[in-house]
Coordinates of C-alpha atoms in Angstrom, one line a residue:
X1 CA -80.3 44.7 62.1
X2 CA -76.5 45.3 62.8
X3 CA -76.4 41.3 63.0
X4 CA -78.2 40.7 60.3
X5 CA -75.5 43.2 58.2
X6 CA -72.5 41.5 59.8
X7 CA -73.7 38.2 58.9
X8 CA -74.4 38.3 55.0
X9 CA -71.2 39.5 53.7
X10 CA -69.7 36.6 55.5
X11 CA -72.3 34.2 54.3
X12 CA -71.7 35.8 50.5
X13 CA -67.7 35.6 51.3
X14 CA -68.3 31.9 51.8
X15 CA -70.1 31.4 48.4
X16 CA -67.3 33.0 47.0
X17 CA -63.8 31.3 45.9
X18 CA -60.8 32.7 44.8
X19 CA -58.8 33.2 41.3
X20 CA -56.7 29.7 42.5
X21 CA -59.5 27.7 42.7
X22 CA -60.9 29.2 39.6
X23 CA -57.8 28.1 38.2
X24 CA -57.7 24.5 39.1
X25 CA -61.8 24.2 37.9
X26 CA -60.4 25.6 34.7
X27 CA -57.5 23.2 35.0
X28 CA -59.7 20.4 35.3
X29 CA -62.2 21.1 32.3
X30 CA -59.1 21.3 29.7
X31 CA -58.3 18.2 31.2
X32 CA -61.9 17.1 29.7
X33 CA -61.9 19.3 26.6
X34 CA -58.4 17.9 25.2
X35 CA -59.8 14.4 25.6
X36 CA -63.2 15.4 23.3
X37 CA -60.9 17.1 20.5
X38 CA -58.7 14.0 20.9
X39 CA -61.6 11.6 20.5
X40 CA -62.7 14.0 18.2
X41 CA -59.5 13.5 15.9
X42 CA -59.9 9.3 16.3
X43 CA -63.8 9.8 15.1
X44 CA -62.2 11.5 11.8
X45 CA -59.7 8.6 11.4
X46 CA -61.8 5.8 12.0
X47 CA -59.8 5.2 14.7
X48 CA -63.3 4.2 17.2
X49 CA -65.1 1.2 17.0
X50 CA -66.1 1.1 20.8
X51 CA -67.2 3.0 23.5
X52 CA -64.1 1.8 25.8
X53 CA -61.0 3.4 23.7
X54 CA -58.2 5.5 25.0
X55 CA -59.9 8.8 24.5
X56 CA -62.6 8.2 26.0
X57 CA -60.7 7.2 28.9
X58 CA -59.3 11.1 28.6
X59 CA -62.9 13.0 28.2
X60 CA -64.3 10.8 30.8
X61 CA -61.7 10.9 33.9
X62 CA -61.6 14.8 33.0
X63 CA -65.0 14.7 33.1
X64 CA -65.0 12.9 37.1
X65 CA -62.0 15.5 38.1
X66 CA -64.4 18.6 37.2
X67 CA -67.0 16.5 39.8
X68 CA -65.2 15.5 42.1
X69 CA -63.2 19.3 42.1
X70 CA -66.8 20.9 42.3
X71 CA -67.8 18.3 45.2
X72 CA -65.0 19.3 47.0
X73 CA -65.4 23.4 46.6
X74 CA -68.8 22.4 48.1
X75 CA -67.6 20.8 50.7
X76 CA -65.0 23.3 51.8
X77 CA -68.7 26.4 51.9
X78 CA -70.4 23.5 53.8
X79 CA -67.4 23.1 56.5
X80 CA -66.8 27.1 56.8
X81 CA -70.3 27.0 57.9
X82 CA -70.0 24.2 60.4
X83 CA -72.4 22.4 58.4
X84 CA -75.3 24.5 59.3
X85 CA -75.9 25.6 55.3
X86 CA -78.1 23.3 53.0
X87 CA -75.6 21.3 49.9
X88 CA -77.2 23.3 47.8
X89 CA -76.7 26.9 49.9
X90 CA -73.2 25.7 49.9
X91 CA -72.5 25.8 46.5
X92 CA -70.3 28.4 45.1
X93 CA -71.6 31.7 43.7
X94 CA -71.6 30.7 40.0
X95 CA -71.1 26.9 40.0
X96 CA -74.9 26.2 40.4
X97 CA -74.9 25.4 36.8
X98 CA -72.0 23.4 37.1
X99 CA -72.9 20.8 39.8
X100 CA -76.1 20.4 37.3
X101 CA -74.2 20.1 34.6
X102 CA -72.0 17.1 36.2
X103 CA -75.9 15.3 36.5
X104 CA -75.9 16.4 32.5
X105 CA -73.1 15.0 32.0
X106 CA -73.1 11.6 33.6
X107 CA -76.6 11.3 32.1
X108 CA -75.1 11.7 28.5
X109 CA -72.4 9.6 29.1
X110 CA -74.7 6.6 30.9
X111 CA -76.6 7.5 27.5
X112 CA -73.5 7.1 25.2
X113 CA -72.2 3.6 26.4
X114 CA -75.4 2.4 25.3
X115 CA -75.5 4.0 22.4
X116 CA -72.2 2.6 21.2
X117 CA -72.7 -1.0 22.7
X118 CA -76.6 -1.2 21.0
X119 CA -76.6 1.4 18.1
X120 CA -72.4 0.9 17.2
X121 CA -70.6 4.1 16.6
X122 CA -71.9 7.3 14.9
X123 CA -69.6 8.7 11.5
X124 CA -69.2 12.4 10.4
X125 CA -71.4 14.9 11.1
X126 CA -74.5 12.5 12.9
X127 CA -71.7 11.5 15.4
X128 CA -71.7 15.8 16.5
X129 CA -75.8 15.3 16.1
X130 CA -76.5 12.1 17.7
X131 CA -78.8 13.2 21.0
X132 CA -76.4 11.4 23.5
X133 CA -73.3 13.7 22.4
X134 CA -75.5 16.8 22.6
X135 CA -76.5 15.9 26.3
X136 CA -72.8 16.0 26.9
X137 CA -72.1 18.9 25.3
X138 CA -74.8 20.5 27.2
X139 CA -73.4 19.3 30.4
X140 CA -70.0 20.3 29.3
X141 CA -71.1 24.0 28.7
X142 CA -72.6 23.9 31.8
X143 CA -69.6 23.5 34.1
X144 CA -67.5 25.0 31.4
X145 CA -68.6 28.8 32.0
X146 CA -69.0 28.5 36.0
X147 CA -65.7 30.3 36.6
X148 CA -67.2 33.0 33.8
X149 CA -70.0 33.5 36.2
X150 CA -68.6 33.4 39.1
X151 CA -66.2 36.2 38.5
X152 CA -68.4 38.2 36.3
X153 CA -70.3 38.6 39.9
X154 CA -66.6 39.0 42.3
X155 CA -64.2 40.6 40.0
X156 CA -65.5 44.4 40.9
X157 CA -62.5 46.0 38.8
X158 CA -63.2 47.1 35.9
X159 CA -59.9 46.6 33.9
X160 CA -58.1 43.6 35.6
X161 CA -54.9 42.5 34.3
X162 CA -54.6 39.5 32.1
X163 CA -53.5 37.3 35.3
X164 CA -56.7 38.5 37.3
X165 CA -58.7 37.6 34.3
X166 CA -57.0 34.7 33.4
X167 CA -59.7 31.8 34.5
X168 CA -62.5 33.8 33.6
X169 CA -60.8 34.2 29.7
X170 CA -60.1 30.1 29.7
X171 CA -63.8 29.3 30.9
X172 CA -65.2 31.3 28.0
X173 CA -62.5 30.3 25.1
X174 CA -63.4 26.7 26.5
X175 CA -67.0 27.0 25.9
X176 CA -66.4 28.4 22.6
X177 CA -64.1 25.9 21.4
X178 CA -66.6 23.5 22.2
X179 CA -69.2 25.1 20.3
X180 CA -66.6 24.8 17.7
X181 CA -65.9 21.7 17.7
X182 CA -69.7 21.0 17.4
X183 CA -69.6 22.9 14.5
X184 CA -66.6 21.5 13.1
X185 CA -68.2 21.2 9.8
X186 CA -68.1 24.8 9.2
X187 CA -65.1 25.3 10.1
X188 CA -63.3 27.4 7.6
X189 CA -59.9 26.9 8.1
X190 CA -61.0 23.2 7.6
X191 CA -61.9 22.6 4.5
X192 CA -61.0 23.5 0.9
X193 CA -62.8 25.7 0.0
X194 CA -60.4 26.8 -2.7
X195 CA -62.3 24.1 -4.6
X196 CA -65.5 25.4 -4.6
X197 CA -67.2 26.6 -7.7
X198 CA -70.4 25.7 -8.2
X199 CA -72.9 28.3 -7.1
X200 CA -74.0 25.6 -3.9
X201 CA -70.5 25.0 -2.8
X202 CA -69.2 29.0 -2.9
X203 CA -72.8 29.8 -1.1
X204 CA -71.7 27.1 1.7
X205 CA -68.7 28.1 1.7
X206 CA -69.6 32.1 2.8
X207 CA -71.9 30.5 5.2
X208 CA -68.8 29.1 6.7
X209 CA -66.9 31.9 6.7
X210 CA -69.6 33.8 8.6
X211 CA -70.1 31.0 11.0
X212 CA -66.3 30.8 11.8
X213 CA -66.3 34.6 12.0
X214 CA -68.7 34.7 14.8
X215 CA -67.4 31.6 16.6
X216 CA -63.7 33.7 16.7
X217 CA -65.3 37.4 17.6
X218 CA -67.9 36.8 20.2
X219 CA -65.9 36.0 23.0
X220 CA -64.0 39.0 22.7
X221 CA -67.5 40.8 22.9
X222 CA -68.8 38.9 25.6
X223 CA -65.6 39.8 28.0
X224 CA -66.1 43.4 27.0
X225 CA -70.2 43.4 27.9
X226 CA -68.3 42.9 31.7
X227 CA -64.5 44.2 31.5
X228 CA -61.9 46.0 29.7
X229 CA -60.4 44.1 27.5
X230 CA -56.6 43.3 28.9
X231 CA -54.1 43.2 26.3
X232 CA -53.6 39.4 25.1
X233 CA -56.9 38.6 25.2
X234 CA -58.0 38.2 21.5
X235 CA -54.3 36.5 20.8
X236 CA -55.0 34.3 23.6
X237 CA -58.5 33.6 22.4
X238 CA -57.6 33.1 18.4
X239 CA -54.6 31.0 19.5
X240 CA -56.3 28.6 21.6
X241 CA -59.3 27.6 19.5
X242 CA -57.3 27.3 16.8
X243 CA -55.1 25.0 18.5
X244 CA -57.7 22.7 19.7
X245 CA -59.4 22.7 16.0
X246 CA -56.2 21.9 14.3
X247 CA -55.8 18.6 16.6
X248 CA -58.8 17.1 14.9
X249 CA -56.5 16.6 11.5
X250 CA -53.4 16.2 13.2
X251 CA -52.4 19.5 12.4
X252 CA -52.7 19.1 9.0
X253 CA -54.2 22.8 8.6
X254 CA -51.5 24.7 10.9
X255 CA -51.7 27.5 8.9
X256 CA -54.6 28.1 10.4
X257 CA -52.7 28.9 13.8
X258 CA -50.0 31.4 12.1
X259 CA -52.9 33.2 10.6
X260 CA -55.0 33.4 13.8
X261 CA -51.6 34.1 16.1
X262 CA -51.1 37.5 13.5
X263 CA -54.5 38.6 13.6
X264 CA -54.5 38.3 17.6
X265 CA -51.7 40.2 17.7
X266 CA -53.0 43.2 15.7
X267 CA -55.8 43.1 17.7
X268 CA -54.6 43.2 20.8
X269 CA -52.7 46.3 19.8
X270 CA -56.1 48.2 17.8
X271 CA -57.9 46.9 21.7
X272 CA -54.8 48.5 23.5
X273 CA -55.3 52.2 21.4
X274 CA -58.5 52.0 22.6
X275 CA -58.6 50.8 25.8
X276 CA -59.0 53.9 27.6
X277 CA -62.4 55.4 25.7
X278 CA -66.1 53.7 26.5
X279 CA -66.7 50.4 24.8
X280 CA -69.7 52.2 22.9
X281 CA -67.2 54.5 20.3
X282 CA -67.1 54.0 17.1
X283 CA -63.9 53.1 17.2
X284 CA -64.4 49.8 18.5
X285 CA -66.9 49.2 15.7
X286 CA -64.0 49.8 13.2
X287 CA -61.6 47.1 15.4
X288 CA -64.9 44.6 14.6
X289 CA -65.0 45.5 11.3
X290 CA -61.3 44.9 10.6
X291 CA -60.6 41.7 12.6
X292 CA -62.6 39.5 10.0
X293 CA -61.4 41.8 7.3
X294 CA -57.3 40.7 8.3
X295 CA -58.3 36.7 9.2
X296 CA -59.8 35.8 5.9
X297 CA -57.5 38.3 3.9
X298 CA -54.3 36.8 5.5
X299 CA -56.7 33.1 4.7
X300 CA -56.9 34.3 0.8
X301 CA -53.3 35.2 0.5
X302 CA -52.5 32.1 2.2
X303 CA -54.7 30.5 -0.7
X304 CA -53.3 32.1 -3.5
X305 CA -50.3 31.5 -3.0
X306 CA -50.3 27.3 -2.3
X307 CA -53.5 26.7 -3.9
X308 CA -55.3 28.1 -7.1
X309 CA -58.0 30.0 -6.0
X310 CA -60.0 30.2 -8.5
X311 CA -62.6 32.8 -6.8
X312 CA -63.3 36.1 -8.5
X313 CA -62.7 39.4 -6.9
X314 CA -66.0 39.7 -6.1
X315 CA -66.3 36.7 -4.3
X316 CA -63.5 36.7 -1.9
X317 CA -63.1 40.8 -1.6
X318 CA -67.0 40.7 -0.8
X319 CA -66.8 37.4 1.7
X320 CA -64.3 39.5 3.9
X321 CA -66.7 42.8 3.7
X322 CA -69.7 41.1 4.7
X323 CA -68.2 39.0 7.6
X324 CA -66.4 42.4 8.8
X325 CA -69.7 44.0 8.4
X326 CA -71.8 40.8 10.7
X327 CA -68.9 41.6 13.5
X328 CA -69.7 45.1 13.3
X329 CA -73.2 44.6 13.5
X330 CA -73.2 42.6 16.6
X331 CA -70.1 44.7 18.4
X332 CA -73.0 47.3 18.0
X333 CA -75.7 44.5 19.5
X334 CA -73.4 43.3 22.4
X335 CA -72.2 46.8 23.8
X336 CA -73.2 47.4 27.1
X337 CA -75.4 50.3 28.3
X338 CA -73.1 51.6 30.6
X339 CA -69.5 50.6 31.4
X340 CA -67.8 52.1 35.5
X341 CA -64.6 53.9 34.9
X342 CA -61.8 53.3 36.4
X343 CA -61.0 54.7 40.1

């Protein structure tokens, strides 16, 4: 029994990898995620007419780092254990979803060089929708949130600094800005929805709103199901998917960053007031409830002041309510039954 002890920490210790080489998987898929909201931007321009272009060049040779990095962290747990483990007992705690997601991956893409060469090249929204894209997206999420999981199951502190959390916070604002660029189309801070009017348009255009509320709150939900939330977080968060989203029009909509930069700012600080009381007060409702509240008032301000908005009262005052109260509703939803204090 006193061997048997002995031996599985070291065996888990093995499966687990450092923050370092966290780091460099997380280094590796932005390395893949800027070449998709590159080729994203050249599908908006016109700019592809064949699978061999540029971009694709970028999303693809990100796509082999990310395998070849994973290949390697497998190797390294195979060699610690003088090649007695199994390749698939060697993978780290975590990536198991990754390694499948590289077979995703190169699956779609085998998938999308066809696709082009036979079919020719995909416009608007069926080029987010076309089946081949959506394998790679899946494959994408896949090794995307492996450093999420992995740490979610090492990182035994309860309220690490930013640093400590730092590849863990880039694997999930990764796999959301994914999911956002997939959903591009409802984007708020992407269209002009100053123009709408008609009843159709001004109900899309809420839809929108709501979509783009939950695609900028849920991170910062998810990372509090597991940790305190360190202070930079939801700045870091807003900053970086806006980022990436304003590449697809060239930074056309940069407002869109100012806006987000401000509202992570103020919640950073409402986070910080709080940080010391259980996730499950009511006071971290009310930070839910405000966050949309401040985006889409600072977005409406914003709007009436370049643009004529031509919206009533009731329309824009209530489109900020009832996206403050969806936040609320699933801050309630998300909140974890129990949360360890800090030793």
């Amino acid at each position: 029994m006193i061997g048997l002890s002995m031996q599985l920490p070291t065996t888990l210790t093995r499966k687990n990898i450092g923050n370092f080489k966290h780091s460099i998987t997380m280094l590796m898929g932005m390395w893949l995620i800027v070449g998709l909201f590159i080729d994203g931007f050249a599908h908006n321009h016109g700019a592809v007419e064949t699978f061999f272009t540029p971009w694709h060049a970028i999303l693809y040779s990100g796509y082999l780092a990310c395998a070849v990095w994973i290949f390697i962290l497998t190797y390294q747990n195979k060699s610690r254990a003088n090649h007695q483990a199994s390749w698939a007992e060697a993978i780290p705690t975590g990536y198991k979803f990754g390694v499948a997601g590289v077979i995703v991956f190169f699956i779609g893409g085998l998938g999308d060089m066809y696709w082009h060469t036979v079919l020719g090249i995909e416009k608007n929204i069926a080029a987010l929708l076309s089946p081949t894209h959506l394998i790679l997206l899946t494959g994408a999420l896949m090794i995307l949130t492996s450093p999420y999981r992995a740490m979610s199951h090492s990182e035994n502190e309860a309220a690490p600094s930013f640093r400590q959390l730092l590849p863990a916070l880039t694997s999930v604002a990764l796999t959301f800005a994914v999911m956002a660029f997939f959903l591009m189309y409802a984007w708020s801070f992407r269209q002009n929805l100053w123009m709408a009017r008609e009843d159709d348009a001004v109900a899309r255009a809420v839809v929108d709103f709501m979509v783009t509320t939950m695609l900028l709150v849920l991170p910062i939900m998810l990372v509090l199901r597991r940790w305190k939330l360190p202070f930079g977080t939801v700045t870091y968060f807003f900053v970086f998917e806006a980022v990436l989203m304003a590449v697809l029009d060239g930074f056309s909509h940069y407002g869109s960053i100012v806006i987000l930069l401000i509202s992570g700012i103020v919640g950073d600080i409402l986070f910080r007031s709080i940080k010391n009381k259980e996730s499950c007060v009511w006071q971290y409702r009310v930070v839910f409830f405000l966050l949309p509240v401040l985006i889409w008032g600072l977005y409406f301000a914003d709007m009436s002041m370049h643009q004529t908005l031509d919206w009533a009262p009731e329309l824009w005052g209530g489109t900020m309510f009832i996206c403050g109260l969806c936040s609320m509703g699933l801050s309630i939803l998300t909140t974890p039954i129990t949360h360890r204090r800090i030793q």
